[in-house]
Coordinates of C-alpha atoms (C1' of nucleotides) in Angstrom, one line a residue:
Chain C
M1 CA 90.2 104.0 96.7
P2 CA 93.7 105.3 96.7
E3 CA 96.0 103.0 94.8
L4 CA 99.6 103.6 93.7
P5 CA 98.9 106.7 91.5
E6 CA 96.7 108.4 94.1
V7 CA 99.1 107.8 96.9
E8 CA 102.0 108.9 94.7
T9 CA 100.1 112.1 94.0
I10 CA 99.5 112.8 97.6
K11 CA 103.2 112.0 98.4
N12 CA 104.5 114.4 95.8
D13 CA 102.2 117.2 96.8
L14 CA 102.8 116.9 100.5
A15 CA 106.5 116.9 100.0
K16 CA 106.3 120.3 98.5
V17 CA 104.6 121.9 101.6
V18 CA 105.3 120.0 104.9
L19 CA 108.9 119.0 104.9
N20 CA 111.0 120.4 107.8
K21 CA 108.1 122.3 109.3
K22 CA 107.8 121.8 113.1
I23 CA 104.7 120.0 114.2
S24 CA 103.3 122.0 117.0
K25 CA 100.2 120.1 117.9
I26 CA 98.5 116.7 117.3
I27 CA 94.7 116.3 117.7
V28 CA 93.3 112.8 117.7
N29 CA 89.5 112.6 117.4
D30 CA 89.4 108.8 117.0
K31 CA 91.9 106.7 118.9
K32 CA 91.0 103.6 116.8
I33 CA 92.8 105.2 113.9
I34 CA 96.2 105.3 115.7
K35 CA 97.9 101.9 115.8
S36 CA 100.4 103.1 118.4
S37 CA 99.6 104.2 122.0
I38 CA 98.3 107.8 121.8
N39 CA 100.9 109.1 124.2
Y40 CA 103.8 107.4 122.3
F41 CA 102.4 108.6 119.0
A42 CA 101.9 112.2 120.0
G43 CA 105.1 112.2 122.1
I44 CA 107.3 111.2 119.1
L45 CA 105.6 113.5 116.6
K46 CA 105.2 116.7 118.6
N47 CA 108.0 119.2 118.0
N48 CA 109.4 116.8 115.4
S49 CA 109.1 117.4 111.6
F50 CA 109.0 115.4 108.4
K51 CA 112.4 114.9 106.8
E52 CA 111.2 113.1 103.7
I53 CA 108.2 111.2 102.4
N54 CA 108.3 107.9 100.6
R55 CA 105.8 105.4 99.4
A56 CA 105.8 101.6 99.5
G57 CA 102.8 100.3 97.5
K58 CA 99.8 102.2 98.8
L59 CA 101.6 103.0 102.1
L60 CA 102.9 106.5 102.9
I61 CA 106.1 106.7 104.9
F62 CA 107.2 109.9 106.6
Q63 CA 110.7 109.9 107.8
M64 CA 111.0 112.0 110.9
S65 CA 113.8 114.5 111.4
D66 CA 114.9 112.7 114.6
K67 CA 116.3 110.1 112.1
K68 CA 115.0 107.3 114.3
N69 CA 111.2 107.2 113.7
Y70 CA 108.8 107.0 110.9
L71 CA 105.1 107.8 110.6
I72 CA 103.3 105.4 108.3
I73 CA 99.8 106.2 107.0
H74 CA 97.6 103.9 105.1
L75 CA 94.5 105.4 103.5
K76 CA 92.8 102.1 102.8
M77 CA 89.5 102.9 101.0
T78 CA 88.3 106.3 102.1
G79 CA 91.3 108.0 103.7
Q80 CA 92.2 111.5 102.7
L81 CA 95.0 113.8 103.6
I82 CA 94.0 117.5 103.1
Y83 CA 96.5 120.3 103.7
L84 CA 95.4 123.9 104.4
P85 CA 98.0 126.6 104.7
R86 CA 97.3 129.5 107.0
Y87 CA 96.6 131.9 104.2
D88 CA 93.9 129.7 102.8
Y89 CA 91.4 129.4 105.6
Q90 CA 89.3 131.5 107.8
V91 CA 88.7 130.5 111.4
I92 CA 85.1 130.3 112.3
K93 CA 84.1 130.5 116.0
G94 CA 81.0 130.3 118.1
K95 CA 77.7 128.4 118.2
G96 CA 79.5 125.1 117.8
M97 CA 80.7 126.2 114.4
E98 CA 84.4 126.2 115.1
G99 CA 86.3 125.2 112.1
L100 CA 88.3 126.2 109.1
V101 CA 87.0 127.2 105.7
A102 CA 89.1 127.3 102.6
G103 CA 89.7 130.7 101.1
G104 CA 87.7 129.8 98.0
H105 CA 89.9 129.0 95.1
S106 CA 91.2 125.6 96.0
L107 CA 88.2 123.6 97.3
D108 CA 85.4 122.5 95.1
K109 CA 82.1 123.7 96.6
E110 CA 79.9 121.8 94.2
A111 CA 81.4 118.5 94.9
K112 CA 79.4 115.9 96.7
I113 CA 82.5 114.2 98.0
P114 CA 83.3 114.3 101.7
G115 CA 86.3 116.6 102.2
I116 CA 85.7 118.7 99.1
G117 CA 84.2 122.1 99.8
D118 CA 83.6 121.1 103.4
K119 CA 84.4 123.0 106.5
L120 CA 87.4 121.4 108.2
P121 CA 87.5 119.5 110.4
N122 CA 84.4 117.7 109.2
K123 CA 82.7 114.7 110.8
Y124 CA 85.2 112.3 109.2
T125 CA 88.3 114.1 110.4
R126 CA 90.1 111.6 112.7
V127 CA 93.5 113.3 113.2
I128 CA 94.8 116.8 112.7
F129 CA 98.4 117.9 112.5
E130 CA 99.1 121.6 113.3
F131 CA 102.4 123.1 112.1
K132 CA 104.3 126.0 113.6
D133 CA 103.2 128.2 110.7
E134 CA 99.6 127.4 111.5
A135 CA 99.1 125.3 108.4
R136 CA 97.1 122.1 109.1
L137 CA 97.0 118.6 107.8
F138 CA 93.7 116.7 108.2
F139 CA 93.4 113.0 108.1
N140 CA 89.8 112.2 107.1
D141 CA 88.4 108.7 106.8
L142 CA 84.7 108.0 106.4
R143 CA 85.0 104.2 106.9
K144 CA 87.8 104.2 109.4
F145 CA 89.8 101.4 107.8
G146 CA 92.9 103.6 107.4
Y147 CA 95.5 104.0 110.1
L148 CA 98.5 106.0 111.3
K149 CA 101.4 104.4 113.2
V150 CA 104.8 105.5 114.5
V151 CA 107.5 102.8 113.9
G152 CA 111.2 102.6 114.2
G153 CA 113.7 101.6 111.5
N154 CA 113.6 97.9 112.1
E155 CA 109.8 97.6 112.1
L156 CA 109.6 99.7 109.0
K157 CA 112.1 97.5 107.2
K158 CA 110.0 94.5 108.1
I159 CA 106.8 96.1 106.8
V160 CA 108.4 97.2 103.6
S161 CA 109.9 93.8 103.0
E162 CA 106.4 92.3 102.9
F163 CA 105.7 94.2 99.7
G164 CA 106.4 92.9 96.2
P165 CA 108.4 94.9 93.7
E166 CA 107.4 98.5 92.9
P167 CA 106.0 98.3 89.4
L168 CA 107.3 101.7 88.3
S169 CA 110.9 101.1 89.5
I170 CA 113.4 101.0 86.7
D171 CA 114.7 97.8 88.4
F172 CA 111.4 96.1 87.8
K173 CA 111.9 94.4 84.5
I174 CA 110.1 91.8 82.4
N175 CA 112.3 89.0 83.6
E176 CA 111.4 89.6 87.2
F177 CA 107.7 89.8 86.3
R178 CA 107.9 86.6 84.3
D179 CA 109.6 84.8 87.3
I180 CA 106.9 86.0 89.6
L181 CA 104.3 84.4 87.5
V182 CA 105.9 81.0 87.4
N183 CA 103.7 78.1 88.7
K184 CA 100.9 80.5 89.9
K185 CA 97.5 78.8 89.5
T186 CA 95.4 81.9 90.5
S187 CA 93.8 84.3 88.1
I188 CA 95.8 87.2 86.7
K189 CA 93.5 89.6 88.3
A190 CA 93.9 88.2 91.8
L191 CA 97.7 88.2 91.2
L192 CA 97.8 91.9 90.2
L193 CA 95.8 92.7 93.4
N194 CA 98.2 90.8 95.7
Q195 CA 100.5 93.4 97.3
K196 CA 103.0 90.7 98.3
I197 CA 103.5 89.9 94.6
I198 CA 103.4 93.4 93.1
A199 CA 102.9 96.5 95.2
G200 CA 100.4 99.3 94.7
I201 CA 97.8 97.9 92.2
G202 CA 94.1 97.9 93.3
N203 CA 90.8 97.1 91.8
I204 CA 90.5 100.0 89.4
Y205 CA 94.0 99.7 87.8
A206 CA 94.0 95.9 87.7
D207 CA 91.0 96.1 85.4
E208 CA 92.4 99.0 83.4
I209 CA 95.7 97.2 83.0
L210 CA 94.1 94.0 81.8
F211 CA 91.9 95.8 79.4
K212 CA 94.9 97.6 77.8
A213 CA 96.8 94.3 77.6
G214 CA 93.8 92.6 76.0
I215 CA 93.7 89.8 78.6
K216 CA 90.6 88.5 80.3
P217 CA 90.9 89.0 84.1
G218 CA 89.9 85.4 84.9
R219 CA 92.7 83.9 82.9
K220 CA 94.8 81.5 85.0
V221 CA 98.4 82.8 85.3
N222 CA 99.9 79.5 84.2
S223 CA 98.0 79.7 80.9
L224 CA 99.6 83.0 79.8
K225 CA 101.9 82.9 76.8
M226 CA 105.1 84.9 76.9
K227 CA 103.7 87.5 74.6
E228 CA 100.7 88.0 76.8
I229 CA 103.0 88.3 79.9
E230 CA 104.9 91.0 78.0
S231 CA 101.7 92.8 77.2
I232 CA 100.5 92.8 80.8
F233 CA 104.0 94.0 81.9
K234 CA 103.9 96.9 79.5
S235 CA 100.4 97.8 80.4
I236 CA 101.2 97.9 84.2
K237 CA 103.9 100.6 83.4
T238 CA 101.9 102.7 81.0
V239 CA 98.6 102.7 82.8
L240 CA 100.1 103.5 86.2
K241 CA 102.3 106.3 84.7
K242 CA 99.4 107.8 82.9
A243 CA 97.3 107.7 86.0
I244 CA 100.0 109.6 87.9
K245 CA 100.1 112.1 85.2
Y246 CA 96.4 112.7 85.6
R247 CA 96.7 112.8 89.4
G248 CA 94.8 109.7 90.1
T249 CA 91.1 108.7 89.8
T250 CA 88.3 110.2 91.8
F251 CA 85.4 107.9 91.7
S252 CA 83.9 108.3 95.2
N253 CA 86.3 109.5 97.9
F254 CA 89.7 110.3 96.6
V255 CA 90.9 113.9 96.7
D256 CA 94.4 115.3 96.6
T257 CA 96.0 117.3 99.4
R258 CA 94.1 120.4 98.3
G259 CA 90.8 118.7 98.0
R260 CA 90.9 118.4 94.2
R261 CA 89.7 115.4 92.1
G262 CA 91.9 113.1 90.1
E263 CA 91.3 113.5 86.4
F264 CA 92.1 109.9 85.3
I265 CA 88.4 109.1 85.7
K266 CA 88.0 110.6 82.2
K267 CA 90.5 108.0 80.9
L268 CA 88.9 104.9 82.4
K269 CA 88.1 102.3 79.8
V270 CA 86.3 99.6 81.8
Y271 CA 86.0 100.6 85.4
K272 CA 82.4 101.5 86.2
R273 CA 81.6 101.2 82.4
E274 CA 79.6 97.9 82.6
G275 CA 76.8 97.8 80.1
E276 CA 78.5 100.4 77.9
K277 CA 80.2 99.9 74.5
C278 CA 83.8 98.9 74.4
L279 CA 85.9 101.9 73.5
R280 CA 88.4 99.7 71.6
C281 CA 86.5 97.2 69.5
R282 CA 83.2 99.1 69.6
D283 CA 81.6 95.7 69.2
G284 CA 81.6 94.3 72.6
V285 CA 79.8 95.5 75.7
I286 CA 81.7 95.9 79.0
T287 CA 80.7 93.0 81.3
K288 CA 80.9 92.9 85.0
I289 CA 81.6 89.7 87.0
K290 CA 83.2 88.9 90.3
I291 CA 86.8 87.7 90.5
A292 CA 88.8 87.3 93.7
G293 CA 85.8 88.7 95.5
R294 CA 86.0 92.0 93.6
G295 CA 83.8 93.6 91.0
T296 CA 85.7 93.0 87.7
R297 CA 85.0 94.7 84.4
F298 CA 86.2 93.7 81.0
C299 CA 85.3 93.4 77.3
K300 CA 84.2 89.9 76.4
S301 CA 85.0 90.3 72.8
C302 CA 88.4 92.0 72.6
Q303 CA 90.0 90.7 75.8
T304 CA 91.1 87.1 75.3
Chain Z
dA1 C1' 66.1 96.8 102.1
dA2 C1' 69.6 93.5 101.1
dG3 C1' 73.7 93.7 98.5
dA4 C1' 77.7 96.1 96.6
dT5 C1' 81.6 98.8 97.4
dT6 C1' 86.9 98.4 98.4
dG7 C1' 92.2 97.1 100.9
dT8 C1' 94.0 94.2 103.8
dT9 C1' 94.2 90.7 107.4
dG10 C1' 93.7 86.4 109.2
dC11 C1' 91.2 82.2 109.1
dT12 C1' 89.5 78.2 106.5
dT13 C1' 89.7 75.2 102.8
dA14 C1' 91.9 72.7 99.1
Chain X
dT1 C1' 103.4 72.6 103.3
dT2 C1' 101.8 75.9 100.5
dA3 C1' 98.5 78.3 98.0
dA4 C1' 94.0 79.9 97.1
dG5 C1' 89.5 81.6 98.7
dC6 C1' 86.7 84.2 101.6
dA7 C1' 84.6 86.5 105.7
dA8 C1' 85.3 90.4 108.4
dC9 C1' 86.1 95.2 109.2
dA10 C1' 82.8 100.5 108.8
dA11 C1' 79.9 103.3 106.7
dT12 C1' 77.3 104.6 102.9
dC13 C1' 74.9 104.2 98.6
dT14 C1' 71.8 102.1 95.4

DNA sequence: AAGATTGTTGCTTA
DNA sequence: TTAAGCAACAATCT
């Protein structure tokens, strides 16, 4: 479930290790994952390198050094990008056991999360990038909703233009948020999940943001008072920033580029806490209902 | 063992 | 016309 904070964490980590390194080989284990023709995809990327990495909402954008092309990667629900430098793996060969094993310190052997503590590639590895220095980048995806695609500048522009404002941009101010909400008849939860309206918020952070703001997720947007809009706006900024600080949330599948969990799971106030006591009012119990087709958690007594 | 899970698309309904 | 709602997608877990 990578949302903005998880994708931001991956982006920042990868930018420290893969930029300007020549890509020597591309291995595609599952063609369905690549939304370009395989020959085109591999042809553009091979012997190329990543010049810089950006993020639009939950989408990763790798600008190529050829200055013409971009690799875009969407992790959807169970995608992972795991990076192993040469010094951190041993190559195992023979008896169908070919693969790489992390050197020990970085991958969590106790974890029951695919991608953590596993041999790589594992059964969910769909694409592998090999760099000239023998480091490897693995794209794993259990459910195969994620994708990779090579696009040019014009197509990228079009894709990025579909996204609503970046919530953590300093240019995203209360007035713009207020204007976005005008005349909307949907629930505030559905609105926060809509990438065309605001980019990067998913199910976990939508619930956490509305808890912090003290607003019921089912509230119709056009019923919100200015004070409530301000409260939601502030909560968007603080919750997302804090989640980035804690390197995201690992509930089921998310790991960072070194196979580590995100620690924001310890800070969750409502997500997956249904039936438990509210951490704020200590009166209410966290309730779970369905809004916008999604499991939605909130405190009945202190969210109004 | 059916239903839930989750991000996004594209179709249907209002 | 526009917006809102929802099934579908894949694989696994409960």
